[in-house]
PDB file of C-alpha atoms in Angstrom:
ATOM      1  CA  UNK J   1    -104.921 -18.422-115.722  1.00 60.00           C
ATOM      2  CA  UNK J   2    -107.970 -20.541-116.422  1.00 68.00           C
ATOM      3  CA  UNK J   3    -109.118 -21.922-119.770  1.00 88.00           C
ATOM      4  CA  UNK J   4    -111.212 -19.720-122.071  1.00 93.00           C
ATOM      5  CA  UNK J   5    -114.499 -20.964-123.525  1.00 95.00           C
ATOM      6  CA  UNK J   6    -116.059 -19.523-126.674  1.00 97.00           C
ATOM      7  CA  UNK J   7    -119.175 -20.585-128.571  1.00 97.00           C
ATOM      8  CA  UNK J   8    -118.320 -22.700-131.595  1.00 97.00           C
ATOM      9  CA  UNK J   9    -120.332 -20.554-133.974  1.00 97.00           C
ATOM     10  CA  UNK J  10    -122.354 -17.354-134.176  1.00 98.00           C
ATOM     11  CA  UNK J  11    -124.322 -16.144-137.162  1.00 97.00           C
ATOM     12  CA  UNK J  12    -126.118 -12.975-138.161  1.00 97.00           C
ATOM     13  CA  UNK J  13    -127.581 -11.144-141.121  1.00 97.00           C
ATOM     14  CA  UNK J  14    -125.918  -8.204-142.853  1.00 97.00           C
ATOM     15  CA  UNK J  15    -126.404  -5.032-140.829  1.00 97.00           C
ATOM     16  CA  UNK J  16    -127.176  -6.835-137.601  1.00 97.00           C
ATOM     17  CA  UNK J  17    -125.028  -6.937-134.465  1.00 98.00           C
ATOM     18  CA  UNK J  18    -123.599 -10.067-132.925  1.00 98.00           C
ATOM     19  CA  UNK J  19    -121.746 -10.713-129.691  1.00 98.00           C
ATOM     20  CA  UNK J  20    -119.139 -13.394-129.073  1.00 98.00           C
ATOM     21  CA  UNK J  21    -118.476 -14.401-125.485  1.00 97.00           C
ATOM     22  CA  UNK J  22    -115.247 -15.590-123.906  1.00 97.00           C
ATOM     23  CA  UNK J  23    -115.610 -17.092-120.460  1.00 95.00           C
ATOM     24  CA  UNK J  24    -112.820 -17.907-118.039  1.00 92.00           C
ATOM     25  CA  UNK J  25    -113.620 -21.242-116.469  1.00 86.00           C
ATOM     26  CA  UNK J  26    -112.141 -20.837-113.004  1.00 76.00           C
ATOM     27  CA  UNK J  27    -111.470 -17.184-112.250  1.00 76.00           C
ATOM     28  CA  UNK J  28    -112.159 -13.558-113.130  1.00 75.00           C
ATOM     29  CA  UNK J  29    -110.983 -13.034-116.693  1.00 80.00           C
ATOM     30  CA  UNK J  30    -109.209  -9.807-115.736  1.00 82.00           C
ATOM     31  CA  UNK J  31    -108.449  -6.846-117.982  1.00 83.00           C
ATOM     32  CA  UNK J  32    -105.742  -8.449-120.096  1.00 89.00           C
ATOM     33  CA  UNK J  33    -107.937  -9.772-122.883  1.00 94.00           C
ATOM     34  CA  UNK J  34    -107.478  -9.434-126.612  1.00 96.00           C
ATOM     35  CA  UNK J  35    -109.515 -10.474-129.636  1.00 98.00           C
ATOM     36  CA  UNK J  36    -108.320 -11.570-133.065  1.00 98.00           C
ATOM     37  CA  UNK J  37    -110.030 -12.114-136.405  1.00 98.00           C
ATOM     38  CA  UNK J  38    -108.758 -14.780-138.779  1.00 96.00           C
ATOM     39  CA  UNK J  39    -110.092 -15.000-142.293  1.00 95.00           C
ATOM     40  CA  UNK J  40    -109.528 -18.295-144.188  1.00 91.00           C
ATOM     41  CA  UNK J  41    -105.954 -18.703-145.331  1.00 91.00           C
ATOM     42  CA  UNK J  42    -104.745 -15.595-143.513  1.00 94.00           C
ATOM     43  CA  UNK J  43    -102.852 -14.831-140.333  1.00 95.00           C
ATOM     44  CA  UNK J  44    -104.927 -13.516-137.430  1.00 95.00           C
ATOM     45  CA  UNK J  45    -105.465  -9.778-137.014  1.00 96.00           C
ATOM     46  CA  UNK J  46    -105.710  -7.861-133.745  1.00 97.00           C
ATOM     47  CA  UNK J  47    -109.147  -6.362-133.118  1.00 98.00           C
ATOM     48  CA  UNK J  48    -109.223  -5.504-129.419  1.00 97.00           C
ATOM     49  CA  UNK J  49    -106.633  -5.382-126.635  1.00 96.00           C
ATOM     50  CA  UNK J  50    -106.883  -4.864-122.883  1.00 93.00           C
ATOM     51  CA  UNK J  51    -110.613  -5.675-123.061  1.00 95.00           C
ATOM     52  CA  UNK J  52    -111.808  -2.425-124.636  1.00 96.00           C
ATOM     53  CA  UNK J  53    -109.097  -0.873-126.802  1.00 97.00           C
ATOM     54  CA  UNK J  54    -109.031  -0.860-130.589  1.00 97.00           C
ATOM     55  CA  UNK J  55    -105.778  -0.565-132.558  1.00 95.00           C
ATOM     56  CA  UNK J  56    -105.399   2.647-134.494  1.00 94.00           C
ATOM     57  CA  UNK J  57    -107.359   2.578-137.732  1.00 94.00           C
ATOM     58  CA  UNK J  58    -109.640  -0.316-136.835  1.00 95.00           C
ATOM     59  CA  UNK J  59    -113.332   0.075-137.597  1.00 96.00           C
ATOM     60  CA  UNK J  60    -115.432   1.188-134.593  1.00 97.00           C
ATOM     61  CA  UNK J  61    -117.872  -1.570-135.564  1.00 98.00           C
ATOM     62  CA  UNK J  62    -115.744  -3.788-133.351  1.00 98.00           C
ATOM     63  CA  UNK J  63    -116.012  -3.237-129.610  1.00 98.00           C
ATOM     64  CA  UNK J  64    -115.008  -5.132-126.489  1.00 97.00           C
ATOM     65  CA  UNK J  65    -116.459  -5.375-123.027  1.00 96.00           C
ATOM     66  CA  UNK J  66    -116.280  -7.480-119.920  1.00 95.00           C
ATOM     67  CA  UNK J  67    -118.528  -8.567-117.077  1.00 92.00           C
ATOM     68  CA  UNK J  68    -117.187 -10.724-114.293  1.00 88.00           C
ATOM     69  CA  UNK J  69    -115.448 -13.738-115.775  1.00 91.00           C
ATOM     70  CA  UNK J  70    -116.735 -13.148-119.306  1.00 94.00           C
ATOM     71  CA  UNK J  71    -115.287 -10.887-121.967  1.00 96.00           C
ATOM     72  CA  UNK J  72    -117.274 -10.116-125.089  1.00 97.00           C
ATOM     73  CA  UNK J  73    -116.653  -8.912-128.625  1.00 98.00           C
ATOM     74  CA  UNK J  74    -119.496  -7.140-130.388  1.00 98.00           C
ATOM     75  CA  UNK J  75    -119.548  -6.650-134.142  1.00 98.00           C
ATOM     76  CA  UNK J  76    -122.043  -4.030-135.247  1.00 98.00           C
ATOM     77  CA  UNK J  77    -123.383  -3.533-138.751  1.00 97.00           C
ATOM     78  CA  UNK J  78    -122.325  -6.977-139.924  1.00 98.00           C
ATOM     79  CA  UNK J  79    -120.667  -7.164-143.321  1.00 97.00           C
ATOM     80  CA  UNK J  80    -119.923 -10.224-145.420  1.00 96.00           C
ATOM     81  CA  UNK J  81    -116.218  -9.521-144.946  1.00 96.00           C
ATOM     82  CA  UNK J  82    -116.649 -10.160-141.203  1.00 97.00           C
ATOM     83  CA  UNK J  83    -116.954 -13.888-141.849  1.00 97.00           C
ATOM     84  CA  UNK J  84    -114.145 -15.894-140.302  1.00 97.00           C
ATOM     85  CA  UNK J  85    -112.814 -17.246-137.036  1.00 97.00           C
ATOM     86  CA  UNK J  86    -112.575 -15.079-133.935  1.00 98.00           C
ATOM     87  CA  UNK J  87    -110.291 -15.900-131.024  1.00 97.00           C
ATOM     88  CA  UNK J  88    -110.088 -14.401-127.561  1.00 97.00           C
ATOM     89  CA  UNK J  89    -106.865 -14.468-125.581  1.00 96.00           C
ATOM     90  CA  UNK J  90    -105.844 -13.772-122.024  1.00 92.00           C
ATOM     91  CA  UNK J  91    -102.357 -12.749-120.945  1.00 87.00           C
ATOM     92  CA  UNK J  92    -100.712 -11.958-117.643  1.00 74.00           C
ATOM     93  CA  UNK J  93    -101.488  -8.557-116.162  1.00 67.00           C
ATOM     94  CA  UNK J  94     -98.147  -7.845-114.504  1.00 67.00           C
ATOM     95  CA  UNK J  95     -95.196  -5.895-115.836  1.00 69.00           C
ATOM     96  CA  UNK J  96     -93.759  -8.866-117.664  1.00 71.00           C
ATOM     97  CA  UNK J  97     -95.397 -11.370-119.968  1.00 73.00           C
ATOM     98  CA  UNK J  98     -95.859 -14.807-118.508  1.00 77.00           C
ATOM     99  CA  UNK J  99     -98.235 -17.211-120.160  1.00 85.00           C
ATOM    100  CA  UNK J 100    -100.882 -16.640-122.786  1.00 90.00           C
ATOM    101  CA  UNK J 101    -103.988 -18.692-123.403  1.00 91.00           C
ATOM    102  CA  UNK J 102    -106.405 -18.694-126.319  1.00 94.00           C
ATOM    103  CA  UNK J 103    -110.032 -19.632-126.561  1.00 95.00           C
ATOM    104  CA  UNK J 104    -111.030 -22.342-128.999  1.00 95.00           C
ATOM    105  CA  UNK J 105    -112.357 -19.861-131.535  1.00 97.00           C
ATOM    106  CA  UNK J 106    -115.787 -18.882-132.825  1.00 97.00           C
ATOM    107  CA  UNK J 107    -116.824 -19.187-136.448  1.00 97.00           C
ATOM    108  CA  UNK J 108    -118.835 -16.183-137.567  1.00 98.00           C
ATOM    109  CA  UNK J 109    -121.198 -16.624-140.496  1.00 97.00           C
ATOM    110  CA  UNK J 110    -122.914 -13.683-142.154  1.00 96.00           C
TER     111      UNK J 110
ATOM    112  CA  UNK S   1     -95.536  -0.636-139.401  1.00 81.00           C
ATOM    113  CA  UNK S   2     -93.027  -3.308-138.580  1.00 88.00           C
ATOM    114  CA  UNK S   3     -93.422  -6.572-140.514  1.00 95.00           C
ATOM    115  CA  UNK S   4     -92.426 -10.148-139.793  1.00 97.00           C
ATOM    116  CA  UNK S   5     -91.346 -12.387-142.669  1.00 98.00           C
ATOM    117  CA  UNK S   6     -91.177 -16.097-142.000  1.00 98.00           C
ATOM    118  CA  UNK S   7     -89.220 -18.810-143.754  1.00 98.00           C
ATOM    119  CA  UNK S   8     -90.814 -21.151-146.268  1.00 98.00           C
ATOM    120  CA  UNK S   9     -92.795 -24.351-145.917  1.00 98.00           C
ATOM    121  CA  UNK S  10     -91.079 -27.481-144.612  1.00 98.00           C
ATOM    122  CA  UNK S  11     -91.746 -31.201-144.985  1.00 98.00           C
ATOM    123  CA  UNK S  12     -90.096 -33.408-142.393  1.00 98.00           C
ATOM    124  CA  UNK S  13     -90.051 -37.054-141.425  1.00 98.00           C
ATOM    125  CA  UNK S  14     -91.052 -38.189-137.937  1.00 98.00           C
ATOM    126  CA  UNK S  15     -88.177 -37.842-135.506  1.00 98.00           C
ATOM    127  CA  UNK S  16     -86.532 -35.021-137.422  1.00 98.00           C
ATOM    128  CA  UNK S  17     -86.136 -31.387-136.370  1.00 98.00           C
ATOM    129  CA  UNK S  18     -87.398 -28.231-138.020  1.00 98.00           C
ATOM    130  CA  UNK S  19     -86.231 -24.627-137.721  1.00 98.00           C
ATOM    131  CA  UNK S  20     -88.519 -21.737-138.587  1.00 98.00           C
ATOM    132  CA  UNK S  21     -87.103 -18.239-138.889  1.00 98.00           C
ATOM    133  CA  UNK S  22     -88.901 -14.926-138.493  1.00 98.00           C
ATOM    134  CA  UNK S  23     -87.215 -11.809-139.866  1.00 98.00           C
ATOM    135  CA  UNK S  24     -88.255  -8.473-138.391  1.00 97.00           C
ATOM    136  CA  UNK S  25     -88.200  -5.449-140.692  1.00 95.00           C
ATOM    137  CA  UNK S  26     -86.966  -3.307-137.814  1.00 88.00           C
ATOM    138  CA  UNK S  27     -85.796  -3.318-134.226  1.00 86.00           C
ATOM    139  CA  UNK S  28     -88.158  -4.724-131.648  1.00 89.00           C
ATOM    140  CA  UNK S  29     -89.549  -2.105-129.272  1.00 87.00           C
ATOM    141  CA  UNK S  30     -88.268  -2.534-125.688  1.00 86.00           C
ATOM    142  CA  UNK S  31     -90.886  -4.345-123.682  1.00 87.00           C
ATOM    143  CA  UNK S  32     -92.208  -6.174-126.722  1.00 91.00           C
ATOM    144  CA  UNK S  33     -91.946  -9.901-127.231  1.00 93.00           C
ATOM    145  CA  UNK S  34     -91.709 -12.284-130.145  1.00 96.00           C
ATOM    146  CA  UNK S  35     -94.300 -14.964-129.545  1.00 96.00           C
ATOM    147  CA  UNK S  36     -94.708 -18.282-131.319  1.00 97.00           C
ATOM    148  CA  UNK S  37     -97.994 -20.024-131.987  1.00 97.00           C
ATOM    149  CA  UNK S  38     -99.165 -22.860-134.152  1.00 97.00           C
ATOM    150  CA  UNK S  39    -102.426 -23.916-135.734  1.00 96.00           C
ATOM    151  CA  UNK S  40    -103.049 -27.529-136.688  1.00 95.00           C
ATOM    152  CA  UNK S  41    -105.295 -28.111-139.737  1.00 94.00           C
ATOM    153  CA  UNK S  42    -108.848 -27.027-138.933  1.00 90.00           C
ATOM    154  CA  UNK S  43    -107.951 -26.250-135.330  1.00 92.00           C
ATOM    155  CA  UNK S  44    -107.563 -23.225-133.102  1.00 92.00           C
ATOM    156  CA  UNK S  45    -104.444 -21.350-132.072  1.00 94.00           C
ATOM    157  CA  UNK S  46    -101.977 -23.042-129.735  1.00 95.00           C
ATOM    158  CA  UNK S  47     -99.633 -20.689-127.941  1.00 94.00           C
ATOM    159  CA  UNK S  48     -96.081 -22.030-127.669  1.00 95.00           C
ATOM    160  CA  UNK S  49     -93.981 -19.388-125.940  1.00 94.00           C
ATOM    161  CA  UNK S  50     -92.071 -16.143-126.260  1.00 94.00           C
ATOM    162  CA  UNK S  51     -88.640 -14.601-126.393  1.00 95.00           C
ATOM    163  CA  UNK S  52     -87.707 -11.099-125.270  1.00 93.00           C
ATOM    164  CA  UNK S  53     -85.258  -9.797-127.917  1.00 93.00           C
ATOM    165  CA  UNK S  54     -83.848  -7.134-125.615  1.00 91.00           C
ATOM    166  CA  UNK S  55     -83.050  -9.347-122.634  1.00 90.00           C
ATOM    167  CA  UNK S  56     -82.830 -12.753-124.293  1.00 90.00           C
ATOM    168  CA  UNK S  57     -85.223 -14.205-121.717  1.00 91.00           C
ATOM    169  CA  UNK S  58     -87.642 -16.773-123.047  1.00 93.00           C
ATOM    170  CA  UNK S  59     -90.535 -18.956-121.970  1.00 92.00           C
ATOM    171  CA  UNK S  60     -91.914 -22.148-123.523  1.00 93.00           C
ATOM    172  CA  UNK S  61     -95.232 -23.678-122.632  1.00 91.00           C
ATOM    173  CA  UNK S  62     -95.291 -26.736-120.440  1.00 88.00           C
ATOM    174  CA  UNK S  63     -95.411 -29.830-122.587  1.00 87.00           C
ATOM    175  CA  UNK S  64     -93.300 -28.371-125.377  1.00 90.00           C
ATOM    176  CA  UNK S  65     -90.351 -26.950-123.513  1.00 86.00           C
ATOM    177  CA  UNK S  66     -88.312 -30.138-123.878  1.00 93.00           C
ATOM    178  CA  UNK S  67     -88.540 -29.998-127.655  1.00 97.00           C
ATOM    179  CA  UNK S  68     -88.660 -26.298-128.487  1.00 97.00           C
ATOM    180  CA  UNK S  69     -85.721 -23.902-128.675  1.00 97.00           C
ATOM    181  CA  UNK S  70     -86.253 -20.160-129.086  1.00 97.00           C
ATOM    182  CA  UNK S  71     -83.454 -17.802-130.076  1.00 97.00           C
ATOM    183  CA  UNK S  72     -82.990 -14.215-131.253  1.00 96.00           C
ATOM    184  CA  UNK S  73     -80.234 -13.159-133.638  1.00 95.00           C
ATOM    185  CA  UNK S  74     -79.649  -9.502-132.873  1.00 92.00           C
ATOM    186  CA  UNK S  75     -77.466  -8.845-135.911  1.00 92.00           C
ATOM    187  CA  UNK S  76     -80.095 -10.214-138.283  1.00 93.00           C
ATOM    188  CA  UNK S  77     -83.136  -9.049-136.240  1.00 94.00           C
ATOM    189  CA  UNK S  78     -84.387 -12.589-136.713  1.00 97.00           C
ATOM    190  CA  UNK S  79     -86.143 -14.898-134.299  1.00 97.00           C
ATOM    191  CA  UNK S  80     -85.757 -18.630-134.695  1.00 98.00           C
ATOM    192  CA  UNK S  81     -87.804 -21.502-133.370  1.00 98.00           C
ATOM    193  CA  UNK S  82     -86.607 -25.095-133.545  1.00 98.00           C
ATOM    194  CA  UNK S  83     -88.771 -28.099-132.744  1.00 98.00           C
ATOM    195  CA  UNK S  84     -87.106 -31.471-132.185  1.00 97.00           C
ATOM    196  CA  UNK S  85     -88.402 -35.050-132.323  1.00 97.00           C
ATOM    197  CA  UNK S  86     -91.238 -34.211-134.670  1.00 98.00           C
ATOM    198  CA  UNK S  87     -94.390 -36.329-134.827  1.00 97.00           C
ATOM    199  CA  UNK S  88     -97.480 -36.077-137.011  1.00 97.00           C
ATOM    200  CA  UNK S  89     -99.096 -34.049-134.208  1.00 96.00           C
ATOM    201  CA  UNK S  90     -96.636 -31.246-134.976  1.00 98.00           C
ATOM    202  CA  UNK S  91     -98.106 -30.783-138.458  1.00 98.00           C
ATOM    203  CA  UNK S  92     -99.380 -27.201-138.372  1.00 98.00           C
ATOM    204  CA  UNK S  93     -98.961 -23.643-139.544  1.00 97.00           C
ATOM    205  CA  UNK S  94     -96.444 -21.944-137.277  1.00 98.00           C
ATOM    206  CA  UNK S  95     -96.743 -18.209-136.645  1.00 98.00           C
ATOM    207  CA  UNK S  96     -94.335 -15.754-135.142  1.00 98.00           C
ATOM    208  CA  UNK S  97     -95.892 -12.586-133.764  1.00 97.00           C
ATOM    209  CA  UNK S  98     -94.881  -9.390-131.993  1.00 96.00           C
ATOM    210  CA  UNK S  99     -96.360  -7.096-129.391  1.00 90.00           C
ATOM    211  CA  UNK S 100     -96.183  -5.913-125.787  1.00 87.00           C
ATOM    212  CA  UNK S 101     -98.246  -8.865-124.523  1.00 86.00           C
ATOM    213  CA  UNK S 102    -101.164  -8.982-126.886  1.00 91.00           C
ATOM    214  CA  UNK S 103    -100.100  -9.573-130.479  1.00 93.00           C
ATOM    215  CA  UNK S 104     -99.945  -6.523-132.701  1.00 92.00           C
ATOM    216  CA  UNK S 105     -98.054  -7.898-135.701  1.00 95.00           C
ATOM    217  CA  UNK S 106     -98.240 -11.405-137.151  1.00 97.00           C
ATOM    218  CA  UNK S 107     -95.941 -13.223-139.526  1.00 97.00           C
ATOM    219  CA  UNK S 108     -97.512 -14.801-142.580  1.00 97.00           C
ATOM    220  CA  UNK S 109     -97.172 -18.331-141.184  1.00 97.00           C
ATOM    221  CA  UNK S 110     -94.969 -21.296-142.080  1.00 98.00           C
ATOM    222  CA  UNK S 111     -96.519 -24.655-142.924  1.00 98.00           C
ATOM    223  CA  UNK S 112     -94.687 -27.589-141.369  1.00 98.00           C
ATOM    224  CA  UNK S 113     -95.788 -31.043-142.504  1.00 98.00           C
ATOM    225  CA  UNK S 114     -94.550 -34.131-140.708  1.00 98.00           C
ATOM    226  CA  UNK S 115     -95.029 -37.256-142.771  1.00 97.00           C
ATOM    227  CA  UNK S 116     -93.216 -40.505-143.378  1.00 95.00           C
TER     228      UNK S 116
END
């Protein structure tokens, strides 16, 4: 697995859409990518898994995609509550878990 | 939904060891793992390793595997992580987490401060 690079910060106005990228530095990022939101003082929260999938009950404003060695998280209809840190993660694609890597995180400002 | 409850904050001196526990509110689903991560002040997430509660197999990331011990107490449905030979670089919030590979459930975090 290669390292994952995220932009340090992304900002947007309420109601707008923003996209956070997550680029694998040396290889195709694959389809085992998840995204997490972390608000200040809280534990992270799963937003997206396996590139595209949302956990049950999560707002459809959050969506994931991938192109080549870059996965992306799009937040539509920005709300003030979306402020926080966002992390991407890549995990092994086989039957068993091997290693997991995290991107450095992106601070979202609304 | 299953919950993970971690032990309380710890303050340790350099060279000491710390043990963080993570109590699951229910049995771990077969194929799911308990993962451990940490987050130094103002930093990102650092993944440390995992333990498979069903098989007992575990993995620790290179660079920490000499100092980190991961265990699972089946009778208490509790995962434990012990870090030896602490330095100031180990000051962080430590999280346990659960899921098939991605993390579905997070513990609330345990602050470990290493200071002389």
